Amino acid sequence: MNAGKLSDVRFAHWKKKSQETRIFGAWKKFSARDVRRCCDATACQTNLSVIRKVGLDIREGRTTAQDVTRAYLAKIRQTDEKVGSFITTQADNAIAQAISIDEKICRGEDPGILTGVAFAIKDNICSSDSFTTAGSRLLEVHQSPHDSLVVSAIKAEGGIILGKTNLDEFGMGSTTENSAFGVTSNPWDMRRIPGGSSGGSASAVALKQCAAALGSDTGGSIRQPASFCGVVGLKPTYGLLSRHGLVAYASSFDTIGPVTTSVEDSAIVLTALCSRHNQLDSTLHHTNSSRFHDHLKNLEHFASKPLSGYRFAIIKETIGLGVQHDVVQRVLEAATKIERLGAAVDFVSCPTFHLGLPAYYILALSEASSNLSRYDCIRLGGKTSRDEGFGAEVKRRILMGSFALSAGHSDAYYERAQEVQRMVEAELACKLQEYDAFILPAAPSPAYLKSEKMNDPLAMYSGDMMTVNVNLSGLPAIVVRGGHVENDGTLLPVGLQIVGRPFRERALLEIAHAYELCTWDEIKF
Amino acid sequence: MIRAGGPSPSPRGRRAGPIRLPRRAPSSTPTRAKTEEKASADASSRTGADAEVQFEAVIGIETHVQLNCRTKAFCRCAAVYGDEPNTHCCPTCMGYPGTYPVLSEAVVRKAVQLGLGLNARVRRRSKFDRKQYFYPDLPKGYQISQFDEPIAEGGYIDVVIPVEDGGGVRRIGITRAHVEEDAGKLTHYPAKGDTPGYALADYNRAGVALVEIVSEPDMRTGREVAAYGAELRRLVRYLDVGDGNLSEGSMRCDVNVSVRPVGREAFGTKVEVKNMNSFNAMSRAIDFEIDRQTALIRAGKGDEIVQETRTWDEGRQCTVSMRKKEGLADYRYFPEPDLPPLVFDEAFVEKCASAMPELPGAIRARYADLGLPPADVQVLVEDKELVEYFDAALAAGAPAKQCANWLTGDVMAWLKNAKDVAVSSMPLSATQLAEFCTLIEDGVISGKIGKDILPDLLEGKEGNKSVGDIVEERGLKQISDPKEIEAIVDRVLEANPGQLEQYRGGKDKLKGFFVGAVLRESGGRANPALSNEILMRKLNEGR
Ligand SMILES: [Zn+2]
């Protein structure tokens, strides 16, 4: 396959060498300051939307899409050698897109609701003007012939694609360490992982290497890194967004979603992503496009108790054994804040909660073993054998998935897991008739050290216990900043996960937006 | 065997009787076989050697029917046969990362119609599953198929058994019909000397929609198999859901054959026979396979029958082992997560049903009610266009039997000679044929005259002119006025006094001479019955 003329910088090769030596030292300090400065810039305002600000500045002539894009590209050049958010950048393409947006502005046309917004795209989402590796050696030189539906929606709404971000190979991992193109670091503490699999997107947003990013969430891959990197990550309801162009991991759970610095940005991106849907798309279960950001108010327009009338539930099983104490504390504090905003918060018990994790892994790996059987190493360039092309974690998951589907085992594993899925789904659905949303941690701990769980896959899998039940039930969930914990003198963010009713992203975003704006002063980022 | 008479009472009826096998003498003599049986006291040969034991074959068929939809099942690539290799492929049917199937509505409609045509129950909810195996003809590493919820289940078709086999109708049960996608096509080039072998892959076919139809093991002979296949193809063509072309592979039959002693419940070891590209070949292949297996059992070598796939070698007229099956393949089926389940409401199924044409079974019954001979019915129903043509002629007032007779006789013979002429584009219109047949039926022209003018009509020499006008113009109307015929007879008798003398003298043989002479004198127009009567009266007057 001819990759065409790509002037992109591909970080894959030097990243490996440079990483280890530069983790410590000056950069560490710079990182924390830098992240905090990003947030400070907007802290005084009554809305936190970067997208709204950028769009307004460009439309009103205070800046140009080109300037904004160049600034982000410069930021990437300065920082990415150390943090490793990106696998590929596409500076020339980005500048060209920015120029065409500036031209539209000059002609008096509206480029769309994402005017001048610089995006980073997780590298398992296909884009035609760049490689799409899915973090795998096997797809090292694969260039998709088409843009994914979400990427074409971003382009159509005036967004600019800066590059493709790092991830665990095919989304299989929770640390972004299982990438063929190096390990991404957590901008808050370079010794730590950013979470995964959308670790590159989360760290890019946290570091302001981009204004917003796309991630994908199969078992928590947007929400957990959002929590670890202190950004906002939304997993929409399964079937709200088209999967066309998303490299499949586990089709029943794969969901694309935005990673942003604010809830309002998340809503704007979601609106844009829903805008180009096709009735015949069978990955969609819902084709009414709506505007998710229109009704989000600025702080000064809030009622004194913006969440009054809402009922929230804390799932007891999510604040018990296996969850770090400070993380539980942050969730309980968040609950208090939510109560102060007028909502009622109850504790509920979901006995099926602990069953979700093993069921999820059986179902997801079964589907993964099938979805990955297309990589025959004859087409798509790359490696000469699956053995050479796939990383260790991917091989492990293919083997486990194939086993779970084998004759004589599928009834004990696959079919029982399906039953558990139905139970988990039914229990959550039942509770959601009474409650508007659940609040729970996004992960049982803050970001942990690199290599800590590399040789203990089960420990890594159990880190997904807070997120997989949401995928099993297809529900929408958003992670917002819940506070921070101090670890060895380093501040680490902790996210708060809010789970809403299916296809009620509007309500979920409204809740999260109110929580975010009203607690901004207290959460010392 | 239920042969003559109506269909068997149960669609799943497997209680078919024995066939006397083998038709040919067994290859080994009974005595030799007996000693062999003693030698190998193997359990599998327990039924062996006894020449008195009768065997029967149990045959079921899996048929893959390619649907003639414009596009492939899950992408927009054109589904066409015979183009340059790999010119109808896209990221979706090539299984590129990030691509997802989008099911074609036409596929669903045609599959439902086929299910209804098979008298099967169309499930209101069915789903797709992945059948997984690694093979170069399968771009995704799995085939989208239907496993435990097929689109249609539990049907039957009534198959007309050839007269040589006793004729009549036999009902063959249909277990299920399900939708799946076709694989690519591999062409293997074996190694030659030092050059290693290789295979070329063409993915134009990959992703084309198929319906797999699985029959009950209701068949017993090769000819029944062929008759079933032919009926299935007729159904496919009538419904316009496929081409049903065996040699192009748009219809492929895998036949499972096993042999067991008559009266035993358990099936023998199943052998799959493939690669037959005509129904004739299918009939021969299956009979060969039945004989082969029976002979092995008789020779006490029953254990040499193994689960395998055999291919029909047309050149050598025998089945050849292609590959042995070692245990059951594990396809690791699971529900296809990229496609939602198919859920039909009554209205959709009814819409599909109402768009279906009259099917061969119903047409046969209708024609039988018109009193047409079974042979004519079979010829007419073979071709959908012929049925349409015949029905148009009936609608134009054609007498049924007369018309069927002409159509299946002279008209078909002409069509066979005139290559490249389809029934629908034949110059002789159905209206003309109807008028032609009516003229004969009413005695306006004789059959003889009919045969004379038909070629002109078939070749369109008279355009759209009414047959009545042509007959009038050419003065070919049959003479049915007794006075006129009497005059002709008189002229003949006057002109042949010698022969008349001889006849009256007792030479009866000369009767034929006079009949011919009268016909000639009338220019072939004399009503044969009437002229015969008058001639006889006049001839015998002077006896
Ligand atoms: Zn295609």
XYZ file of C-alpha atoms in Angstrom, chain A:
525
model
C 0.000 0.000 0.000
C 1.248 3.455 -0.875
C 1.234 5.643 2.169
C 1.265 8.760 0.033
C 3.133 11.902 0.891
C 3.114 12.270 4.623
C 5.317 14.867 6.158
C 4.362 13.645 9.594
C 6.763 13.204 12.364
C 6.583 9.648 13.556
C 7.743 9.452 17.092
C 7.685 5.728 17.366
C 11.366 5.077 16.983
C 13.136 7.694 18.993
C 10.558 7.603 21.709
C 11.727 4.260 22.940
C 15.281 5.444 23.348
C 14.627 8.822 24.864
C 11.932 7.946 27.310
C 13.654 6.313 30.192
C 16.470 8.817 30.459
C 14.254 11.853 30.495
C 11.498 10.827 32.797
C 13.196 12.302 35.835
C 14.863 15.656 35.968
C 13.637 19.074 34.994
C 10.695 17.888 33.006
C 8.938 16.477 36.017
C 8.564 19.880 37.627
C 7.633 21.486 34.384
C 4.911 18.968 33.910
C 3.002 19.646 37.091
C 3.294 23.387 36.715
C 2.331 23.193 33.123
C -0.766 21.158 33.741
C -1.865 23.443 36.499
C -1.291 26.503 34.377
C -3.588 25.138 31.693
C -6.381 24.916 34.147
C -5.681 28.227 35.851
C -6.228 30.041 32.600
C -9.879 29.203 32.653
C -10.476 28.927 36.371
C -11.663 32.470 36.807
C -14.262 32.265 34.121
C -17.859 31.294 34.470
C -17.573 28.693 31.781
C -14.720 26.368 31.123
C -15.214 25.672 27.447
C -12.027 25.884 25.424
C -13.945 25.095 22.281
C -16.368 27.942 22.760
C -13.538 30.376 23.449
C -11.437 29.319 20.477
C -14.416 29.445 18.140
C -15.413 32.886 19.363
C -11.874 34.272 19.142
C -11.494 33.035 15.569
C -14.912 34.263 14.460
C -14.367 37.658 16.048
C -10.926 38.034 14.516
C -8.865 37.979 17.711
C -6.909 35.075 16.358
C -6.874 32.706 13.374
C -7.270 28.983 13.081
C -3.747 28.908 11.674
C -2.282 30.614 14.743
C -4.166 28.356 17.099
C -3.042 25.256 15.192
C 0.581 26.386 15.079
C 0.510 27.016 18.797
C -0.711 23.501 19.502
C 1.807 21.986 17.095
C 4.554 23.924 18.855
C 3.319 22.603 22.163
C 3.455 19.069 20.840
C 6.985 19.612 19.556
C 8.075 20.947 22.920
C 6.518 18.305 25.081
C 5.800 15.116 23.255
C 9.297 13.807 23.176
C 8.946 13.379 26.917
C 5.340 12.454 27.380
C 4.712 10.442 24.213
C 1.040 11.173 23.636
C 1.259 10.869 19.892
C 2.153 8.061 17.518
C 1.812 10.240 14.422
C 1.348 13.960 13.913
C 0.227 15.545 10.688
C 1.397 19.133 10.833
C 1.065 19.916 7.128
C -2.443 18.555 6.934
C -3.432 20.405 10.077
C -2.108 23.717 8.761
C -3.887 23.144 5.460
C -7.155 22.472 7.281
C -6.632 25.602 9.393
C -6.026 27.726 6.291
C -9.244 26.506 4.709
C -11.127 27.407 7.904
C -9.612 30.887 7.956
C -10.652 31.280 4.328
C -14.198 30.340 5.193
C -14.228 32.905 7.977
C -12.956 35.519 5.485
C -15.765 34.615 3.087
C -18.237 35.043 5.906
C -19.108 31.359 6.066
C -19.570 29.411 9.280
C -17.042 26.546 9.422
C -19.152 24.720 12.019
C -19.456 24.217 15.748
C -15.871 22.979 16.043
C -14.324 25.974 14.282
C -10.581 25.898 14.778
C -10.662 23.191 17.438
C -7.433 21.187 17.375
C -8.095 17.483 17.814
C -5.987 14.493 18.679
C -7.455 11.193 17.557
C -6.832 7.861 19.216
C -4.928 5.790 16.694
C -7.546 3.052 16.469
C -9.887 5.494 14.752
C -9.286 5.533 11.008
C -8.338 8.696 9.189
C -7.431 8.694 5.536
C -4.678 11.287 5.656
C -2.545 9.482 8.189
C -1.563 6.027 9.357
C -3.938 4.122 11.596
C -1.848 1.663 13.577
C -4.114 0.796 16.509
C -0.850 0.707 18.431
C 0.154 -2.491 16.679
C 3.358 -3.341 14.894
C 1.142 -5.291 12.528
C -0.523 -2.119 11.222
C 2.628 -0.012 11.333
C 2.194 1.173 7.749
C -1.543 0.758 7.413
C -3.326 3.712 5.938
C -7.092 3.538 5.927
C -8.755 4.361 2.598
C -11.557 6.219 4.385
C -12.054 8.598 7.268
C -14.043 7.124 10.091
C -17.476 8.647 10.464
C -16.450 10.563 13.580
C -13.341 12.003 11.921
C -15.298 13.155 8.906
C -17.832 14.735 11.279
C -15.040 16.647 13.037
C -13.640 17.849 9.715
C -17.094 18.825 8.498
C -17.691 20.912 11.615
C -14.455 22.887 11.249
C -12.209 20.814 13.521
C -8.527 20.300 12.779
C -6.755 16.966 13.178
C -3.273 17.322 14.646
C -2.385 13.669 14.863
C -3.026 10.210 16.209
C -2.492 9.324 19.835
C -0.901 6.372 21.537
C -2.899 3.487 22.963
C -2.594 -0.056 24.178
C -2.415 -2.278 21.115
C -5.978 -2.571 19.708
C -7.205 -0.987 22.930
C -6.164 -4.019 24.941
C -4.792 -2.676 28.165
C -5.334 -0.134 30.913
C -1.940 1.553 30.953
C -0.908 2.498 27.392
C 2.163 0.376 28.041
C 1.075 -2.295 25.563
C 1.738 -0.161 22.511
C 4.186 -1.116 19.810
C 5.169 2.564 19.685
C 6.382 3.238 23.177
C 4.900 4.041 26.549
C 3.017 7.263 27.250
C 3.664 9.045 30.524
C 1.212 10.653 32.879
C 1.747 14.444 32.654
C 1.137 14.749 36.413
C 3.976 12.387 37.249
C 6.189 11.093 34.508
C 6.927 7.894 36.406
C 3.322 6.934 36.164
C 1.078 5.607 33.465
C -1.655 7.830 32.024
C -4.165 4.983 32.144
C -5.491 3.297 29.070
C -6.183 2.362 26.561
C -6.892 5.968 25.501
C -3.837 7.132 27.480
C -2.401 9.176 24.628
C -5.617 11.122 24.141
C -5.997 11.803 27.873
C -2.408 12.954 28.339
C -2.599 15.121 25.207
C -5.691 16.896 26.536
C -4.228 17.229 30.039
C -1.063 18.755 28.610
C -2.995 21.001 26.219
C -1.256 19.469 23.243
C -4.706 19.700 21.702
C -8.032 21.302 22.546
C -9.932 18.042 22.554
C -9.403 14.408 21.669
C -11.292 11.308 20.669
C -10.877 8.102 22.579
C -12.611 4.769 22.565
C -14.070 2.948 25.528
C -14.588 -0.802 25.539
C -14.171 -1.501 29.238
C -13.290 1.926 30.617
C -10.653 3.056 28.149
C -11.853 6.663 28.083
C -12.968 7.046 31.685
C -10.027 5.524 33.530
C -7.349 7.589 31.711
C -9.543 10.689 32.093
C -9.515 10.034 35.822
C -5.749 9.403 35.869
C -4.975 12.530 33.839
C -7.520 14.877 35.401
C -9.604 15.539 32.304
C -13.213 14.961 31.270
C -13.986 11.694 29.466
C -17.383 10.752 28.125
C -18.462 7.260 27.127
C -21.772 7.738 25.325
C -24.489 5.081 25.313
C -23.488 2.075 23.189
C -24.982 2.695 19.772
C -25.255 6.490 20.011
C -22.196 7.073 17.829
C -21.270 5.230 14.667
C -18.397 2.783 14.986
C -17.619 2.947 11.273
C -13.896 3.515 11.120
C -13.158 2.304 14.636
C -10.738 -0.625 14.619
C -12.754 -3.268 16.408
C -11.699 -4.721 19.733
C -14.939 -6.064 21.227
C -17.785 -4.978 18.991
C -20.506 -5.360 21.631
C -18.861 -2.793 23.886
C -16.709 -0.544 21.668
C -17.772 3.063 21.995
C -16.139 6.233 20.696
C -16.236 9.303 22.884
C -14.666 12.698 23.544
C -11.843 13.513 25.944
C -11.897 17.217 26.806
C -10.963 19.747 29.460
C -14.571 20.560 30.340
C -18.038 19.011 30.317
C -19.302 21.711 28.011
C -16.605 20.843 25.456
C -17.603 17.226 25.771
C -21.181 18.191 24.931
C -20.127 20.273 21.937
C -17.950 17.486 20.527
C -20.721 14.950 21.058
C -23.132 17.179 19.158
C -20.682 17.381 16.285
C -20.076 13.615 16.255
C -23.819 12.916 16.065
C -24.371 15.342 13.234
C -23.499 13.120 10.302
C -25.320 9.929 11.065
C -26.806 7.707 8.435
C -30.072 5.841 8.927
C -28.658 2.650 7.437
C -25.701 2.441 9.810
C -26.229 -0.780 11.753
C -23.715 0.234 14.428
C -26.239 2.875 15.498
C -29.137 2.114 17.790
C -30.445 5.609 17.881
C -30.382 8.115 15.054
C -32.006 11.209 16.493
C -29.276 13.748 16.510
C -29.683 16.396 19.146
C -27.699 19.350 20.391
C -26.200 18.428 23.717
C -24.594 21.757 24.582
C -27.325 24.298 23.849
C -28.951 24.155 27.249
C -25.748 24.224 29.316
C -25.727 27.478 31.278
C -22.886 29.644 32.472
C -22.235 29.708 36.193
C -23.868 33.072 36.736
C -27.141 31.763 35.351
C -27.358 28.808 37.696
C -30.107 28.566 40.249
C -28.865 28.349 43.823
C -29.530 24.610 43.809
C -29.002 23.546 40.188
C -29.351 19.816 40.910
C -32.501 19.978 42.993
C -34.937 17.266 42.058
C -32.216 14.866 40.932
C -31.709 11.573 42.719
C -28.288 9.971 42.833
C -27.171 6.568 44.040
C -23.797 5.504 45.341
C -23.278 1.807 44.698
C -22.030 0.381 48.011
C -19.941 -2.245 46.279
C -17.874 0.492 44.601
C -16.634 2.079 47.810
C -15.718 -1.085 49.641
C -12.987 -3.632 49.487
C -10.384 -3.289 46.758
C -10.836 0.465 46.360
C -8.176 2.808 47.674
C -9.223 4.809 50.745
C -8.484 8.309 49.340
C -10.409 7.459 46.213
C -13.443 6.508 48.288
C -13.026 9.727 50.255
C -13.103 11.826 47.072
C -16.284 10.127 45.948
C -17.964 10.658 49.275
C -16.876 14.308 49.283
C -18.265 14.673 45.793
C -21.527 13.189 47.025
C -21.688 15.810 49.743
C -21.110 18.545 47.188
C -23.827 17.121 44.995
C -26.209 17.116 47.939
C -25.325 20.746 48.551
C -26.370 21.456 44.977
C -29.858 20.257 45.838
C -29.786 16.594 44.866
C -30.665 13.580 46.985
C -27.937 10.956 47.336
C -28.663 7.419 48.570
C -26.555 4.339 49.078
C -27.753 1.318 47.148
C -26.494 -2.215 46.887
C -25.899 -3.997 43.584
C -25.059 -7.604 44.457
C -24.217 -8.435 40.836
C -21.598 -5.717 40.692
C -18.617 -7.985 41.300
C -19.781 -10.500 38.709
C -19.303 -7.984 35.929
C -15.533 -8.044 35.647
C -15.005 -11.732 34.765
C -18.076 -11.742 32.513
C -16.815 -8.671 30.711
C -13.385 -10.183 30.104
C -14.832 -13.414 28.744
C -17.187 -11.646 26.347
C -14.720 -8.965 25.284
C -11.870 -11.390 24.677
C -14.118 -13.806 22.806
C -15.129 -11.059 20.418
C -11.560 -9.802 20.239
C -10.254 -13.217 19.215
C -12.698 -13.096 16.315
C -12.227 -9.453 15.372
C -8.476 -9.878 15.193
C -8.575 -12.976 12.997
C -8.643 -10.721 9.925
C -5.009 -9.725 10.441
C -3.471 -12.371 8.249
C -0.205 -10.535 7.608
C -0.721 -10.931 3.864
C -2.665 -7.755 3.317
C -2.341 -4.376 5.104
C 1.448 -4.385 4.936
C 3.440 -4.735 8.093
C 4.742 -7.939 9.550
C 5.090 -11.366 8.032
C 3.369 -13.325 10.784
C 0.809 -12.826 13.507
C 3.395 -14.023 15.968
C 5.724 -11.218 14.958
C 3.009 -8.610 14.573
C 0.982 -8.950 17.764
C 2.226 -7.948 21.187
C 2.159 -10.231 24.225
C -1.056 -8.852 25.743
C -2.913 -9.166 22.447
C -1.753 -12.754 22.027
C -2.839 -13.544 25.565
C -6.280 -12.119 24.905
C -6.687 -13.920 21.563
C -5.817 -17.208 23.238
C -8.198 -16.667 26.136
C -10.994 -15.541 23.820
C -10.553 -18.488 21.454
C -10.596 -20.821 24.419
C -13.795 -19.314 25.816
C -15.549 -19.895 22.482
C -14.271 -23.420 21.883
C -16.614 -26.356 21.676
C -17.018 -27.858 25.134
C -16.055 -24.624 26.856
C -18.372 -22.026 25.392
C -21.276 -23.090 27.586
C -19.170 -22.793 30.719
C -17.635 -19.482 29.738
C -19.203 -17.560 26.891
C -22.796 -18.475 27.548
C -22.567 -18.023 31.304
C -20.908 -14.659 30.784
C -23.835 -13.665 28.575
C -26.191 -14.580 31.394
C -24.200 -12.517 33.851
C -24.274 -9.628 31.413
C -28.053 -9.790 31.342
C -28.180 -9.861 35.167
C -25.860 -6.888 35.557
C -27.734 -4.962 32.918
C -31.098 -5.742 34.485
C -29.977 -4.712 37.949
C -28.536 -1.377 36.825
C -31.561 -0.679 34.631
C -33.853 -1.414 37.542
C -32.008 1.003 39.825
C -31.993 3.660 37.127
C -35.769 3.702 37.144
C -35.549 5.157 40.614
C -32.355 7.196 40.278
C -31.226 9.672 37.668
C -27.599 8.637 37.936
C -25.009 6.625 39.817
C -21.892 8.193 41.224
C -18.855 5.993 41.656
C -15.079 6.053 41.280
C -13.659 5.763 37.768
C -10.914 3.444 38.986
C -10.027 1.869 42.320
C -6.822 3.916 42.540
C -5.144 6.965 41.062
C -2.498 6.548 38.358
C 0.015 3.907 39.326
C 3.654 3.482 38.460
C 4.834 2.217 35.102
C 5.573 -1.511 34.934
C 3.749 -1.978 38.227
C 1.153 -4.275 36.738
C 2.882 -5.289 33.513
C 3.683 -8.735 34.811
C 0.433 -9.173 36.634
C -2.330 -8.989 34.045
C -4.996 -9.981 36.548
C -4.148 -6.985 38.723
C -4.432 -4.770 35.681
C -7.770 -6.353 34.694
C -9.155 -5.824 38.190
C -8.444 -2.112 37.806
C -11.350 -2.101 35.340
C -13.915 -3.141 37.935
C -15.387 0.366 38.201
C -15.985 0.742 34.488
C -16.810 -2.593 32.826
C -20.330 -2.929 34.232
C -21.226 0.259 32.431
C -20.024 -1.299 29.176
C -21.865 -4.541 29.869
C -25.057 -2.496 30.208
C -24.334 -0.047 27.404
C -25.027 2.932 29.696
C -23.582 6.420 29.193
C -21.036 7.597 31.731
C -18.849 10.627 32.188
C -15.756 11.124 34.280
C -15.153 14.591 35.690
C -12.551 15.853 38.133
C -13.358 14.632 41.609
C -10.333 16.015 43.433
C -6.819 14.811 43.955
C -4.749 12.654 46.220
C -1.231 13.266 47.290
C 1.212 10.506 46.591
C 4.914 10.774 47.456
C 4.539 14.544 47.392
C 2.953 14.482 43.941
C -0.599 15.555 43.297
C -2.563 12.984 41.351
C -6.043 13.630 40.039
C -8.975 11.402 40.912
C -12.017 11.336 38.694
C -15.658 11.029 39.609
C -17.727 8.775 37.397
C -21.377 9.639 36.796
C -23.485 6.992 35.032
C -26.769 8.020 33.460
C -29.755 6.499 31.720
C -29.388 5.075 28.212
C -29.511 7.716 25.469
C -30.031 10.455 28.077
C -26.673 12.074 27.463
C -28.373 15.455 27.625
C -29.344 14.963 31.246
C -26.020 13.354 32.121
C -24.075 16.269 30.658
C -26.305 18.771 32.405
C -25.611 17.108 35.758
C -21.880 16.845 35.124
C -21.724 20.433 33.900
C -23.446 21.759 37.009
C -21.200 19.686 39.259
C -18.074 20.798 37.403
C -18.800 24.521 37.444
C -20.034 24.610 41.024
C -17.097 22.669 42.431
C -14.360 24.214 40.322
C -13.095 26.478 43.103
C -12.859 23.663 45.604
C -11.018 21.189 43.424
C -7.535 22.586 43.584
C -6.020 21.557 40.287
